[in-house]
């Protein structure tokens, strides 16, 4: 079975440019998560969706970041405009669990390494 | 926010040694997950513990959930170079991760 698919695997862009990261979750999973990982801050939850609806976006750094999930098989994370401090590895994860009070077993994609110069 | 503190932050040992890493919080968790992450890859789920006092074994790895469900430990017996990686714990309704323990097993 295919795991979580992310694209691109690597992205190098200049400051001020728009960046779009893509994720295809595991079929049948109803929760999707976007994380950012850096050496300094570790793995940070940015936003998560349950049944395509954003549940918690409190981790989104600022208005430059936005995420969408138009259907159960696709999500995007957009940064506009990008800044050098956005450089990190961005992970998408999906989970078969859901609902208030539940904990989630997450299946991660390979990540997108973003470099903003 | 339910904070998870992991210790030690770094651990470097020789092949064949035993080790224990910890995941602690002041909050009670309904369940807690352990993941291992290798360089250039995403974290991979190892185990979920749910019941206070629960012990789960995965080959040479033993996971324990504290009686009060506030802490967990991971014990590796006879570590091998293939165990090298970042070990992360995660839990809580807000899906937060600890900072991880970076383990290096030298041959």
Short mmCIF file of N, CA and C in Angstrom, two decimals, chain B residues 21-60:
data_model
loop_
_atom_site.label_atom_id
_atom_site.label_comp_id
_atom_site.label_asym_id
_atom_site.label_seq_id
_atom_site.Cartn_x
_atom_site.Cartn_y
_atom_site.Cartn_z
N UNK B 21 15.47 5.45 27.69
CA UNK B 21 15.14 6.86 27.47
C UNK B 21 13.76 7.13 28.02
N UNK B 22 13.52 8.39 28.36
CA UNK B 22 12.33 8.73 29.12
C UNK B 22 11.51 9.83 28.44
N UNK B 23 10.22 9.78 28.74
CA UNK B 23 9.27 10.77 28.24
C UNK B 23 8.37 11.14 29.42
N UNK B 24 8.43 12.38 29.85
CA UNK B 24 7.72 12.79 31.07
C UNK B 24 6.83 14.01 30.83
N UNK B 25 5.77 14.06 31.60
CA UNK B 25 4.86 15.19 31.53
C UNK B 25 4.17 15.37 32.88
N UNK B 26 3.66 16.55 33.12
CA UNK B 26 2.85 16.79 34.32
C UNK B 26 1.38 16.51 34.04
N UNK B 27 1.06 16.21 32.78
CA UNK B 27 -0.33 15.96 32.39
C UNK B 27 -0.59 14.47 32.25
N UNK B 28 -1.83 14.09 32.35
CA UNK B 28 -2.26 12.72 32.14
C UNK B 28 -2.63 12.55 30.67
N UNK B 29 -2.17 11.44 30.09
CA UNK B 29 -2.45 11.16 28.68
C UNK B 29 -3.35 9.94 28.56
N UNK B 30 -4.29 10.00 27.64
CA UNK B 30 -5.12 8.83 27.36
C UNK B 30 -4.32 7.77 26.63
N UNK B 31 -3.34 8.19 25.87
CA UNK B 31 -2.43 7.25 25.22
C UNK B 31 -1.16 8.01 24.85
N UNK B 32 -0.13 7.26 24.53
CA UNK B 32 1.14 7.88 24.18
C UNK B 32 1.79 7.03 23.11
N UNK B 33 2.40 7.69 22.13
CA UNK B 33 3.06 6.97 21.03
C UNK B 33 4.57 7.20 21.08
N UNK B 34 5.31 6.20 20.63
CA UNK B 34 6.75 6.32 20.40
C UNK B 34 7.03 6.15 18.92
N UNK B 35 7.92 7.01 18.41
CA UNK B 35 8.33 6.98 17.01
C UNK B 35 9.85 6.95 16.94
N UNK B 36 10.36 6.41 15.82
CA UNK B 36 11.79 6.53 15.52
C UNK B 36 11.93 7.21 14.16
N UNK B 37 12.86 8.15 14.12
CA UNK B 37 13.11 8.88 12.88
C UNK B 37 14.57 8.72 12.48
N UNK B 38 14.79 8.32 11.25
CA UNK B 38 16.14 8.21 10.71
C UNK B 38 16.41 9.39 9.80
N UNK B 39 17.66 9.74 9.60
CA UNK B 39 18.00 10.93 8.80
C UNK B 39 17.37 10.90 7.42
N UNK B 40 16.74 12.01 7.04
CA UNK B 40 16.15 12.13 5.71
C UNK B 40 14.80 11.48 5.56
N UNK B 41 14.24 10.99 6.67
CA UNK B 41 12.95 10.31 6.59
C UNK B 41 11.99 10.89 7.61
N UNK B 42 10.72 10.54 7.47
CA UNK B 42 9.73 10.94 8.46
C UNK B 42 9.72 9.98 9.64
N UNK B 43 9.18 10.42 10.76
CA UNK B 43 9.06 9.52 11.93
C UNK B 43 8.22 8.30 11.59
N UNK B 44 8.60 7.17 12.18
CA UNK B 44 7.87 5.92 11.98
C UNK B 44 7.33 5.45 13.31
N UNK B 45 6.04 5.17 13.36
CA UNK B 45 5.40 4.74 14.59
C UNK B 45 5.95 3.39 15.04
N UNK B 46 6.34 3.32 16.33
CA UNK B 46 6.81 2.07 16.90
C UNK B 46 5.71 1.39 17.72
N UNK B 47 5.07 2.16 18.60
CA UNK B 47 4.10 1.56 19.51
C UNK B 47 3.19 2.62 20.09
N UNK B 48 2.01 2.20 20.53
CA UNK B 48 1.10 3.03 21.31
C UNK B 48 0.85 2.34 22.63
N UNK B 49 0.97 3.08 23.73
CA UNK B 49 0.61 2.56 25.05
C UNK B 49 -0.62 3.30 25.53
N UNK B 50 -1.51 2.56 26.16
CA UNK B 50 -2.82 3.11 26.50
C UNK B 50 -3.15 2.98 27.99
N UNK B 51 -2.84 1.84 28.57
CA UNK B 51 -3.25 1.56 29.95
C UNK B 51 -2.12 1.87 30.92
N UNK B 52 -2.42 2.51 32.03
CA UNK B 52 -1.42 2.79 33.05
C UNK B 52 -0.72 1.51 33.49
N UNK B 53 0.63 1.54 33.52
CA UNK B 53 1.39 0.35 33.90
C UNK B 53 1.63 -0.62 32.76
N UNK B 54 1.08 -0.33 31.60
CA UNK B 54 1.21 -1.25 30.45
C UNK B 54 2.65 -1.39 30.00
N UNK B 55 3.03 -2.61 29.64
CA UNK B 55 4.35 -2.89 29.08
C UNK B 55 4.15 -3.56 27.73
N UNK B 56 4.83 -3.01 26.72
CA UNK B 56 4.80 -3.62 25.39
C UNK B 56 6.20 -3.88 24.92
N UNK B 57 6.37 -5.02 24.24
CA UNK B 57 7.69 -5.39 23.74
C UNK B 57 7.65 -5.50 22.22
N UNK B 58 8.73 -4.98 21.62
CA UNK B 58 8.90 -5.03 20.18
C UNK B 58 10.33 -5.48 19.95
N UNK B 59 10.52 -6.79 19.85
CA UNK B 59 11.86 -7.38 19.73
C UNK B 59 12.71 -6.95 20.92
N UNK B 60 13.76 -6.19 20.70
CA UNK B 60 14.65 -5.80 21.79
C UNK B 60 14.21 -4.50 22.47
#
